[in-house]
Amino acid sequence: MLSTADHAVLCIVAEAPTHGWAVVRVLAADGPVGSVWTVPRAVVYRSLATLTAAGLLEPSGEEPGSRGPSRTVVRVSRSGRTSARRWLETPVRHVRDVRSELLLKLALLDRVGRPHDALVARQLEVFGPVFASVGEDRSGVGFAAVHDRWRREQVGAVERFLRSLSPGAR
């Protein structure tokens, strides 16, 4: 099973053949995707090895490094492209994953110019029961009341966010 970091690396390589250092720069804290999901350099290289061993990426040549040895260029395989597309189209399972995994998917879709409407619609559908149940006041006491309030506010914010991304809201 691939990690979120593995999926992020796979999707970036699926954009165009590239080398590890270029992926590191995209996923660095100050990179175009790193503001949403940061992946340390060592993890990027480990993901590249994992994805290659799984047959999702394949070496496609080398290019000279600016300093040091030449860099191995990798490209996505057919099964890697299918895996990346499937992951990008799959809603997250938990509200807590919206801040990380769903925002990452939205950022990666935007990078390749793909609309996010279908993903958002599926996400609203998946969270529908959660949205419906969270309105119930459980009237807890102590920390249970605080936790219930946090959950209601968090779920309400996620629902408003997703609805604001829906085609009819724009």
GROMACS .gro file of N, CA and C in nm:
model
  510
    1MET      N    1   0.085  -0.118   0.000
    1MET     CA    2   0.000   0.000   0.000
    1MET      C    3   0.090   0.125   0.000
    2LEU      N    4   0.057   0.218  -0.086
    2LEU     CA    5   0.138   0.339  -0.099
    2LEU      C    6   0.098   0.442   0.005
    3SER      N    7   0.196   0.518   0.050
    3SER     CA    8   0.170   0.628   0.144
    3SER      C    9   0.126   0.752   0.066
    4THR      N   10   0.081   0.852   0.138
    4THR     CA   11   0.045   0.979   0.074
    4THR      C   12   0.167   1.040   0.006
    5ALA      N   13   0.283   1.029   0.069
    5ALA     CA   14   0.406   1.080   0.007
    5ALA      C   15   0.435   1.006  -0.123
    6ASP      N   16   0.419   0.874  -0.122
    6ASP     CA   17   0.439   0.796  -0.245
    6ASP      C   18   0.346   0.844  -0.356
    7HIS      N   19   0.220   0.864  -0.322
    7HIS     CA   20   0.123   0.912  -0.421
    7HIS      C   21   0.161   1.050  -0.473
    8ALA      N   22   0.206   1.137  -0.385
    8ALA     CA   23   0.245   1.272  -0.429
    8ALA      C   24   0.361   1.263  -0.528
    9VAL      N   25   0.461   1.182  -0.497
    9VAL     CA   26   0.576   1.165  -0.587
    9VAL      C   27   0.528   1.105  -0.719
   10LEU      N   28   0.445   1.003  -0.713
   10LEU     CA   29   0.394   0.939  -0.835
   10LEU      C   30   0.321   1.040  -0.923
   11CYS      N   31   0.236   1.121  -0.866
   11CYS     CA   32   0.160   1.220  -0.944
   11CYS      C   33   0.251   1.326  -1.005
   12ILE      N   34   0.354   1.366  -0.935
   12ILE     CA   35   0.446   1.465  -0.990
   12ILE      C   36   0.524   1.406  -1.106
   13VAL      N   37   0.571   1.283  -1.092
   13VAL     CA   38   0.643   1.220  -1.202
   13VAL      C   39   0.547   1.196  -1.320
   14ALA      N   40   0.421   1.170  -1.291
   14ALA     CA   41   0.322   1.148  -1.399
   14ALA      C   42   0.303   1.273  -1.484
   15GLU      N   43   0.338   1.390  -1.432
   15GLU     CA   44   0.325   1.513  -1.509
   15GLU      C   45   0.420   1.513  -1.628
   16ALA      N   46   0.543   1.464  -1.608
   16ALA     CA   47   0.645   1.459  -1.713
   16ALA      C   48   0.765   1.386  -1.658
   17PRO      N   49   0.841   1.318  -1.742
   17PRO     CA   50   0.963   1.253  -1.693
   17PRO      C   51   1.051   1.354  -1.619
   18THR      N   52   1.110   1.311  -1.510
   18THR     CA   53   1.187   1.401  -1.426
   18THR      C   54   1.286   1.321  -1.343
   19HIS      N   55   1.361   1.390  -1.260
   19HIS     CA   56   1.456   1.324  -1.171
   19HIS      C   57   1.421   1.360  -1.027
   20GLY      N   58   1.482   1.288  -0.935
   20GLY     CA   59   1.450   1.304  -0.793
   20GLY      C   60   1.465   1.444  -0.740
   21TRP      N   61   1.572   1.512  -0.777
   21TRP     CA   62   1.594   1.647  -0.723
   21TRP      C   63   1.483   1.743  -0.763
   22ALA      N   64   1.432   1.730  -0.884
   22ALA     CA   65   1.321   1.816  -0.928
   22ALA      C   66   1.196   1.788  -0.845
   23VAL      N   67   1.172   1.662  -0.813
   23VAL     CA   68   1.056   1.626  -0.728
   23VAL      C   69   1.076   1.682  -0.588
   24VAL      N   70   1.200   1.672  -0.537
   24VAL     CA   71   1.231   1.728  -0.405
   24VAL      C   72   1.195   1.876  -0.400
   25ARG      N   73   1.230   1.951  -0.504
   25ARG     CA   74   1.203   2.095  -0.507
   25ARG      C   75   1.053   2.124  -0.509
   26VAL      N   76   0.976   2.044  -0.580
   26VAL     CA   77   0.830   2.065  -0.585
   26VAL      C   78   0.768   2.040  -0.448
   27LEU      N   79   0.820   1.940  -0.376
   27LEU     CA   80   0.761   1.902  -0.247
   27LEU      C   81   0.830   1.963  -0.126
   28ALA      N   82   0.928   2.051  -0.149
   28ALA     CA   83   0.994   2.122  -0.039
   28ALA      C   84   0.896   2.221   0.022
   29ALA      N   85   0.920   2.260   0.145
   29ALA     CA   86   0.828   2.351   0.215
   29ALA      C   87   0.801   2.478   0.136
   30ASP      N   88   0.900   2.526   0.062
   30ASP     CA   89   0.880   2.648  -0.018
   30ASP      C   90   0.848   2.618  -0.164
   31GLY      N   91   0.821   2.492  -0.196
   31GLY     CA   92   0.787   2.452  -0.332
   31GLY      C   93   0.640   2.471  -0.363
   32PRO      N   94   0.603   2.456  -0.489
   32PRO     CA   95   0.464   2.480  -0.529
   32PRO      C   96   0.362   2.386  -0.467
   33VAL      N   97   0.402   2.268  -0.426
   33VAL     CA   98   0.309   2.175  -0.359
   33VAL      C   99   0.344   2.163  -0.210
   34GLY      N  100   0.466   2.197  -0.175
   34GLY     CA  101   0.512   2.184  -0.037
   34GLY      C  102   0.435   2.266   0.064
   35SER      N  103   0.371   2.371   0.022
   35SER     CA  104   0.290   2.449   0.117
   35SER      C  105   0.169   2.370   0.164
   36VAL      N  106   0.130   2.269   0.088
   36VAL     CA  107   0.017   2.184   0.126
   36VAL      C  108   0.067   2.054   0.187
   37TRP      N  109   0.165   1.993   0.125
   37TRP     CA  110   0.217   1.864   0.170
   37TRP      C  111   0.368   1.863   0.146
   38THR      N  112   0.445   1.869   0.252
   38THR     CA  113   0.591   1.870   0.243
   38THR      C  114   0.643   1.728   0.257
   39VAL      N  115   0.734   1.692   0.168
   39VAL     CA  116   0.797   1.560   0.174
   39VAL      C  117   0.948   1.581   0.180
   40PRO      N  118   1.012   1.535   0.286
   40PRO     CA  119   1.158   1.551   0.298
   40PRO      C  120   1.232   1.478   0.185
   41ARG      N  121   1.351   1.527   0.155
   41ARG     CA  122   1.431   1.474   0.046
   41ARG      C  123   1.451   1.323   0.057
   42ALA      N  124   1.487   1.274   0.175
   42ALA     CA  125   1.511   1.131   0.191
   42ALA      C  126   1.385   1.050   0.160
   43VAL      N  127   1.271   1.102   0.197
   43VAL     CA  128   1.144   1.032   0.172
   43VAL      C  129   1.111   1.033   0.023
   44VAL      N  130   1.141   1.143  -0.046
   44VAL     CA  131   1.119   1.147  -0.191
   44VAL      C  132   1.200   1.037  -0.259
   45TYR      N  133   1.327   1.026  -0.225
   45TYR     CA  134   1.412   0.925  -0.287
   45TYR      C  135   1.368   0.783  -0.250
   46ARG      N  136   1.324   0.765  -0.127
   46ARG     CA  137   1.271   0.634  -0.087
   46ARG      C  138   1.144   0.602  -0.165
   47SER      N  139   1.058   0.702  -0.185
   47SER     CA  140   0.936   0.683  -0.264
   47SER      C  141   0.969   0.648  -0.409
   48LEU      N  142   1.067   0.716  -0.465
   48LEU     CA  143   1.107   0.684  -0.603
   48LEU      C  144   1.150   0.538  -0.613
   49ALA      N  145   1.227   0.489  -0.516
   49ALA     CA  146   1.270   0.349  -0.516
   49ALA      C  147   1.151   0.255  -0.499
   50THR      N  148   1.062   0.288  -0.408
   50THR     CA  149   0.942   0.205  -0.384
   50THR      C  150   0.856   0.198  -0.509
   51LEU      N  151   0.832   0.313  -0.572
   51LEU     CA  152   0.747   0.319  -0.691
   51LEU      C  153   0.811   0.247  -0.809
   52THR      N  154   0.942   0.256  -0.820
   52THR     CA  155   1.012   0.185  -0.927
   52THR      C  156   1.006   0.035  -0.904
   53ALA      N  157   1.029  -0.009  -0.781
   53ALA     CA  158   1.022  -0.152  -0.749
   53ALA      C  159   0.882  -0.208  -0.772
   54ALA      N  160   0.781  -0.125  -0.753
   54ALA     CA  161   0.642  -0.168  -0.773
   54ALA      C  162   0.600  -0.163  -0.920
   55GLY      N  163   0.689  -0.114  -1.007
   55GLY     CA  164   0.657  -0.106  -1.149
   55GLY      C  165   0.572   0.013  -1.188
   56LEU      N  166   0.560   0.109  -1.097
   56LEU     CA  167   0.478   0.228  -1.125
   56LEU      C  168   0.560   0.338  -1.192
   57LEU      N  169   0.691   0.335  -1.171
   57LEU     CA  170   0.785   0.425  -1.237
   57LEU      C  171   0.890   0.340  -1.305
   58GLU      N  172   0.955   0.399  -1.407
   58GLU     CA  173   1.064   0.328  -1.475
   58GLU      C  174   1.171   0.427  -1.516
   59PRO      N  175   1.297   0.386  -1.507
   59PRO     CA  176   1.405   0.475  -1.552
   59PRO      C  177   1.390   0.502  -1.702
   60SER      N  178   1.422   0.626  -1.741
   60SER     CA  179   1.410   0.659  -1.884
   60SER      C  180   1.532   0.733  -1.936
   61GLY      N  181   1.640   0.731  -1.861
   61GLY     CA  182   1.762   0.795  -1.906
   61GLY      C  183   1.834   0.863  -1.793
   62GLU      N  184   1.934   0.941  -1.831
   62GLU     CA  185   2.013   1.017  -1.733
   62GLU      C  186   2.036   1.156  -1.788
   63GLU      N  187   2.058   1.247  -1.697
   63GLU     CA  188   2.100   1.382  -1.737
   63GLU      C  189   2.209   1.426  -1.642
   64PRO      N  190   2.300   1.510  -1.690
   64PRO     CA  191   2.410   1.552  -1.603
   64PRO      C  192   2.358   1.632  -1.484
   65GLY      N  193   2.417   1.608  -1.369
   65GLY     CA  194   2.383   1.687  -1.251
   65GLY      C  195   2.458   1.818  -1.252
   66SER      N  196   2.402   1.921  -1.192
   66SER     CA  197   2.470   2.050  -1.189
   66SER      C  198   2.594   2.043  -1.102
   67ARG      N  199   2.587   1.963  -0.997
   67ARG     CA  200   2.702   1.935  -0.911
   67ARG      C  201   2.696   1.787  -0.876
   68GLY      N  202   2.798   1.716  -0.903
   68GLY     CA  203   2.799   1.575  -0.867
   68GLY      C  204   2.761   1.484  -0.982
   69PRO      N  205   2.717   1.363  -0.946
   69PRO     CA  206   2.691   1.261  -1.049
   69PRO      C  207   2.567   1.294  -1.134
   70SER      N  208   2.554   1.220  -1.243
   70SER     CA  209   2.437   1.241  -1.329
   70SER      C  210   2.312   1.193  -1.256
   71ARG      N  211   2.199   1.245  -1.300
   71ARG     CA  212   2.070   1.216  -1.236
   71ARG      C  213   1.992   1.117  -1.322
   72THR      N  214   1.931   1.021  -1.256
   72THR     CA  215   1.847   0.925  -1.326
   72THR      C  216   1.709   0.988  -1.349
   73VAL      N  217   1.668   0.990  -1.473
   73VAL     CA  218   1.535   1.042  -1.508
   73VAL      C  219   1.438   0.924  -1.503
   74VAL      N  220   1.323   0.947  -1.441
   74VAL     CA  221   1.219   0.844  -1.434
   74VAL      C  222   1.093   0.895  -1.500
   75ARG      N  223   1.013   0.801  -1.547
   75ARG     CA  224   0.883   0.834  -1.604
   75ARG      C  225   0.781   0.738  -1.546
   76VAL      N  226   0.657   0.777  -1.556
   76VAL     CA  227   0.550   0.692  -1.504
   76VAL      C  228   0.522   0.579  -1.604
   77SER      N  229   0.494   0.461  -1.552
   77SER     CA  230   0.455   0.349  -1.637
   77SER      C  231   0.304   0.356  -1.660
   78ARG      N  232   0.254   0.269  -1.746
   78ARG     CA  233   0.109   0.266  -1.771
   78ARG      C  234   0.033   0.238  -1.642
   79SER      N  235   0.079   0.139  -1.565
   79SER     CA  236   0.010   0.107  -1.439
   79SER      C  237   0.028   0.220  -1.338
   80GLY      N  238   0.140   0.290  -1.343
   80GLY     CA  239   0.160   0.405  -1.256
   80GLY      C  240   0.064   0.517  -1.288
   81ARG      N  241   0.042   0.541  -1.417
   81ARG     CA  242  -0.053   0.646  -1.458
   81ARG      C  243  -0.193   0.612  -1.410
   82THR      N  244  -0.232   0.485  -1.423
   82THR     CA  245  -0.363   0.441  -1.376
   82THR      C  246  -0.375   0.458  -1.225
   83SER      N  247  -0.270   0.420  -1.153
   83SER     CA  248  -0.270   0.432  -1.007
   83SER      C  249  -0.280   0.578  -0.964
   84ALA      N  250  -0.205   0.665  -1.029
   84ALA     CA  251  -0.208   0.808  -0.996
   84ALA      C  252  -0.348   0.865  -1.021
   85ARG      N  253  -0.404   0.834  -1.136
   85ARG     CA  254  -0.537   0.885  -1.170
   85ARG      C  255  -0.642   0.835  -1.070
   86ARG      N  256  -0.636   0.707  -1.038
   86ARG     CA  257  -0.733   0.649  -0.944
   86ARG      C  258  -0.723   0.717  -0.807
   87TRP      N  259  -0.600   0.739  -0.759
   87TRP     CA  260  -0.582   0.803  -0.629
   87TRP      C  261  -0.635   0.946  -0.631
   88LEU      N  262  -0.605   1.019  -0.738
   88LEU     CA  263  -0.651   1.158  -0.747
   88LEU      C  264  -0.803   1.169  -0.751
   89GLU      N  265  -0.869   1.067  -0.800
   89GLU     CA  266  -1.015   1.069  -0.813
   89GLU      C  267  -1.088   1.014  -0.691
   90THR      N  268  -1.014   0.962  -0.594
   90THR     CA  269  -1.075   0.897  -0.478
   90THR      C  270  -1.090   0.995  -0.362
   91PRO      N  271  -1.212   1.011  -0.311
   91PRO     CA  272  -1.232   1.099  -0.195
   91PRO      C  273  -1.159   1.045  -0.071
   92VAL      N  274  -1.128   1.134   0.020
   92VAL     CA  275  -1.068   1.092   0.147
   92VAL      C  276  -1.176   1.031   0.235
   93ARG      N  277  -1.134   0.950   0.330
   93ARG     CA  278  -1.231   0.878   0.414
   93ARG      C  279  -1.272   0.954   0.538
   94HIS      N  280  -1.186   1.042   0.587
   94HIS     CA  281  -1.212   1.108   0.714
   94HIS      C  282  -1.203   1.260   0.698
   95VAL      N  283  -1.285   1.331   0.772
   95VAL     CA  284  -1.283   1.477   0.771
   95VAL      C  285  -1.144   1.528   0.804
   96ARG      N  286  -1.074   1.461   0.895
   96ARG     CA  287  -0.940   1.506   0.935
   96ARG      C  288  -0.841   1.503   0.819
   97ASP      N  289  -0.870   1.427   0.713
   97ASP     CA  290  -0.779   1.416   0.599
   97ASP      C  291  -0.801   1.525   0.493
   98VAL      N  292  -0.898   1.611   0.514
   98VAL     CA  293  -0.924   1.718   0.417
   98VAL      C  294  -0.807   1.815   0.413
   99ARG      N  295  -0.755   1.854   0.529
   99ARG     CA  296  -0.645   1.951   0.536
   99ARG      C  297  -0.518   1.900   0.470
  100SER      N  298  -0.498   1.771   0.472
  100SER     CA  299  -0.376   1.717   0.415
  100SER      C  300  -0.402   1.653   0.279
  101GLU      N  301  -0.458   1.535   0.278
  101GLU     CA  302  -0.467   1.457   0.155
  101GLU      C  303  -0.560   1.519   0.049
  102LEU      N  304  -0.675   1.569   0.090
  102LEU     CA  305  -0.766   1.626  -0.011
  102LEU      C  306  -0.706   1.754  -0.070
  103LEU      N  307  -0.650   1.841   0.013
  103LEU     CA  308  -0.586   1.962  -0.042
  103LEU      C  309  -0.471   1.926  -0.135
  104LEU      N  310  -0.396   1.821  -0.101
  104LEU     CA  311  -0.289   1.775  -0.189
  104LEU      C  312  -0.345   1.732  -0.323
  105LYS      N  313  -0.452   1.655  -0.322
  105LYS     CA  314  -0.514   1.612  -0.447
  105LYS      C  315  -0.562   1.732  -0.529
  106LEU      N  316  -0.623   1.829  -0.463
  106LEU     CA  317  -0.669   1.948  -0.534
  106LEU      C  318  -0.552   2.025  -0.595
  107ALA      N  319  -0.441   2.035  -0.521
  107ALA     CA  320  -0.322   2.105  -0.573
  107ALA      C  321  -0.264   2.031  -0.693
  108LEU      N  322  -0.258   1.900  -0.685
  108LEU     CA  323  -0.201   1.821  -0.795
  108LEU      C  324  -0.292   1.824  -0.919
  109LEU      N  325  -0.422   1.821  -0.897
  109LEU     CA  326  -0.515   1.834  -1.011
  109LEU      C  327  -0.497   1.969  -1.078
  110ASP      N  328  -0.482   2.073  -0.998
  110ASP     CA  329  -0.464   2.208  -1.052
  110ASP      C  330  -0.334   2.217  -1.134
  111ARG      N  331  -0.228   2.152  -1.087
  111ARG     CA  332  -0.099   2.156  -1.158
  111ARG      C  333  -0.109   2.104  -1.300
  112VAL      N  334  -0.196   2.006  -1.322
  112VAL     CA  335  -0.208   1.948  -1.456
  112VAL      C  336  -0.332   2.000  -1.530
  113GLY      N  337  -0.397   2.099  -1.473
  113GLY     CA  338  -0.511   2.161  -1.541
  113GLY      C  339  -0.636   2.075  -1.546
  114ARG      N  340  -0.648   1.981  -1.454
  114ARG     CA  341  -0.769   1.897  -1.450
  114ARG      C  342  -0.869   1.956  -1.353
  115PRO      N  343  -0.997   1.953  -1.388
  115PRO     CA  344  -1.099   2.007  -1.298
  115PRO      C  345  -1.113   1.921  -1.172
  116HIS      N  346  -1.156   1.985  -1.066
  116HIS     CA  347  -1.173   1.912  -0.940
  116HIS      C  348  -1.321   1.885  -0.909
  117ASP      N  349  -1.410   1.924  -0.999
  117ASP     CA  350  -1.554   1.914  -0.972
  117ASP      C  351  -1.599   1.773  -0.936
  118ALA      N  352  -1.554   1.672  -1.010
  118ALA     CA  353  -1.598   1.535  -0.984
  118ALA      C  354  -1.548   1.487  -0.848
  119LEU      N  355  -1.424   1.519  -0.815
  119LEU     CA  356  -1.370   1.479  -0.684
  119LEU      C  357  -1.449   1.547  -0.572
  120VAL      N  358  -1.477   1.675  -0.586
  120VAL     CA  359  -1.552   1.747  -0.482
  120VAL      C  360  -1.692   1.688  -0.468
  121ALA      N  361  -1.757   1.658  -0.580
  121ALA     CA  362  -1.892   1.599  -0.574
  121ALA      C  363  -1.889   1.464  -0.502
  122ARG      N  364  -1.790   1.381  -0.535
  122ARG     CA  365  -1.779   1.251  -0.467
  122ARG      C  366  -1.747   1.270  -0.319
  123GLN      N  367  -1.664   1.371  -0.288
  123GLN     CA  368  -1.630   1.395  -0.148
  123GLN      C  369  -1.753   1.438  -0.069
  124LEU      N  370  -1.835   1.525  -0.126
  124LEU     CA  371  -1.960   1.566  -0.060
  124LEU      C  372  -2.050   1.445  -0.036
  125GLU      N  373  -2.055   1.356  -0.132
  125GLU     CA  374  -2.137   1.236  -0.120
  125GLU      C  375  -2.085   1.147  -0.007
  126VAL      N  376  -1.954   1.126  -0.002
  126VAL     CA  377  -1.895   1.041   0.102
  126VAL      C  378  -1.920   1.099   0.241
  127PHE      N  379  -1.908   1.231   0.253
  127PHE     CA  380  -1.925   1.295   0.383
  127PHE      C  381  -2.070   1.327   0.416
  128GLY      N  382  -2.163   1.302   0.326
  128GLY     CA  383  -2.304   1.332   0.351
  128GLY      C  384  -2.355   1.282   0.485
  129PRO      N  385  -2.336   1.154   0.517
  129PRO     CA  386  -2.383   1.105   0.647
  129PRO      C  387  -2.316   1.175   0.766
  130VAL      N  388  -2.190   1.210   0.751
  130VAL     CA  389  -2.119   1.280   0.859
  130VAL      C  390  -2.180   1.419   0.876
  131PHE      N  391  -2.204   1.489   0.765
  131PHE     CA  392  -2.264   1.622   0.772
  131PHE      C  393  -2.401   1.614   0.839
  132ALA      N  394  -2.478   1.512   0.807
  132ALA     CA  395  -2.613   1.498   0.863
  132ALA      C  396  -2.609   1.467   1.012
  133SER      N  397  -2.514   1.387   1.056
  133SER     CA  398  -2.512   1.344   1.196
  133SER      C  399  -2.448   1.444   1.290
  134VAL      N  400  -2.362   1.529   1.239
  134VAL     CA  401  -2.288   1.618   1.328
  134VAL      C  402  -2.374   1.728   1.387
  135GLY      N  403  -2.485   1.756   1.326
  135GLY     CA  404  -2.573   1.859   1.378
  135GLY      C  405  -2.644   1.819   1.506
  136GLU      N  406  -2.641   1.691   1.537
  136GLU     CA  407  -2.706   1.643   1.658
  136GLU      C  408  -2.631   1.692   1.781
  137ASP      N  409  -2.701   1.760   1.871
  137ASP     CA  410  -2.639   1.809   1.994
  137ASP      C  411  -2.636   1.696   2.095
  138ARG      N  412  -2.519   1.658   2.134
  138ARG     CA  413  -2.505   1.547   2.228
  138ARG      C  414  -2.506   1.594   2.373
  139SER      N  415  -2.504   1.725   2.392
  139SER     CA  416  -2.511   1.785   2.526
  139SER      C  417  -2.418   1.717   2.625
  140GLY      N  418  -2.294   1.699   2.585
  140GLY     CA  419  -2.196   1.640   2.674
  140GLY      C  420  -2.156   1.738   2.784
  141VAL      N  421  -2.080   1.689   2.877
  141VAL     CA  422  -2.030   1.775   2.985
  141VAL      C  423  -1.878   1.765   2.985
  142GLY      N  424  -1.815   1.865   3.041
  142GLY     CA  425  -1.669   1.865   3.049
  142GLY      C  426  -1.606   1.862   2.912
  143PHE      N  427  -1.499   1.784   2.901
  143PHE     CA  428  -1.427   1.779   2.774
  143PHE      C  429  -1.513   1.719   2.663
  144ALA      N  430  -1.605   1.630   2.695
  144ALA     CA  431  -1.692   1.571   2.592
  144ALA      C  432  -1.768   1.682   2.519
  145ALA      N  433  -1.812   1.784   2.593
  145ALA     CA  434  -1.882   1.896   2.530
  145ALA      C  435  -1.787   1.976   2.441
  146VAL      N  436  -1.666   1.996   2.488
  146VAL     CA  437  -1.566   2.067   2.408
  146VAL      C  438  -1.536   1.989   2.280
  147HIS      N  439  -1.517   1.859   2.294
  147HIS     CA  440  -1.488   1.775   2.178
  147HIS      C  441  -1.605   1.776   2.078
  148ASP      N  442  -1.726   1.766   2.127
  148ASP     CA  443  -1.844   1.772   2.040
  148ASP      C  444  -1.850   1.905   1.965
  149ARG      N  445  -1.821   2.013   2.035
  149ARG     CA  446  -1.823   2.145   1.972
  149ARG      C  447  -1.716   2.152   1.864
  150TRP      N  448  -1.595   2.104   1.894
  150TRP     CA  449  -1.486   2.103   1.796
  150TRP      C  450  -1.528   2.024   1.671
  151ARG      N  451  -1.583   1.907   1.692
  151ARG     CA  452  -1.623   1.823   1.579
  151ARG      C  453  -1.730   1.893   1.495
  152ARG      N  454  -1.830   1.953   1.558
  152ARG     CA  455  -1.935   2.024   1.482
  152ARG      C  456  -1.876   2.139   1.401
  153GLU      N  457  -1.788   2.217   1.462
  153GLU     CA  458  -1.727   2.331   1.392
  153GLU      C  459  -1.639   2.283   1.277
  154GLN      N  460  -1.560   2.180   1.301
  154GLN     CA  461  -1.470   2.127   1.198
  154GLN      C  462  -1.549   2.073   1.080
  155VAL      N  463  -1.649   1.992   1.107
  155VAL     CA  464  -1.730   1.933   1.000
  155VAL      C  465  -1.806   2.041   0.926
  156GLY      N  466  -1.858   2.139   0.998
  156GLY     CA  467  -1.928   2.250   0.932
  156GLY      C  468  -1.837   2.328   0.840
  157ALA      N  469  -1.714   2.352   0.883
  157ALA     CA  470  -1.618   2.424   0.799
  157ALA      C  471  -1.584   2.343   0.674
  158VAL      N  472  -1.566   2.214   0.689
  158VAL     CA  473  -1.535   2.128   0.573
  158VAL      C  474  -1.652   2.128   0.476
  159GLU      N  475  -1.773   2.119   0.528
  159GLU     CA  476  -1.890   2.120   0.439
  159GLU      C  477  -1.899   2.252   0.362
  160ARG      N  478  -1.881   2.364   0.431
  160ARG     CA  479  -1.885   2.495   0.364
  160ARG      C  480  -1.775   2.505   0.259
  161PHE      N  481  -1.656   2.458   0.293
  161PHE     CA  482  -1.544   2.461   0.200
  161PHE      C  483  -1.574   2.382   0.074
  162LEU      N  484  -1.620   2.258   0.091
  162LEU     CA  485  -1.649   2.174  -0.025
  162LEU      C  486  -1.761   2.232  -0.110
  163ARG      N  487  -1.864   2.282  -0.045
  163ARG     CA  488  -1.975   2.341  -0.122
  163ARG      C  489  -1.928   2.465  -0.197
  164SER      N  490  -1.833   2.538  -0.141
  164SER     CA  491  -1.781   2.658  -0.209
  164SER      C  492  -1.701   2.621  -0.335
  165LEU      N  493  -1.652   2.498  -0.341
  165LEU     CA  494  -1.578   2.450  -0.458
  165LEU      C  495  -1.668   2.386  -0.564
  166SER      N  496  -1.793   2.363  -0.529
  166SER     CA  497  -1.887   2.300  -0.623
  166SER      C  498  -1.917   2.394  -0.738
  167PRO      N  499  -1.943   2.338  -0.857
  167PRO     CA  500  -1.967   2.423  -0.975
  167PRO      C  501  -2.076   2.527  -0.956
  168GLY      N  502  -2.184   2.493  -0.888
  168GLY     CA  503  -2.293   2.587  -0.868
  168GLY      C  504  -2.259   2.704  -0.777
  169ALA      N  505  -2.153   2.689  -0.696
  169ALA     CA  506  -2.116   2.793  -0.599
  169ALA      C  507  -2.029   2.900  -0.659
  170ARG      N  508  -1.973   2.875  -0.777
  170ARG     CA  509  -1.880   2.971  -0.836
  170ARG      C  510  -1.949   3.077  -0.916
   0.00000   0.00000   0.00000
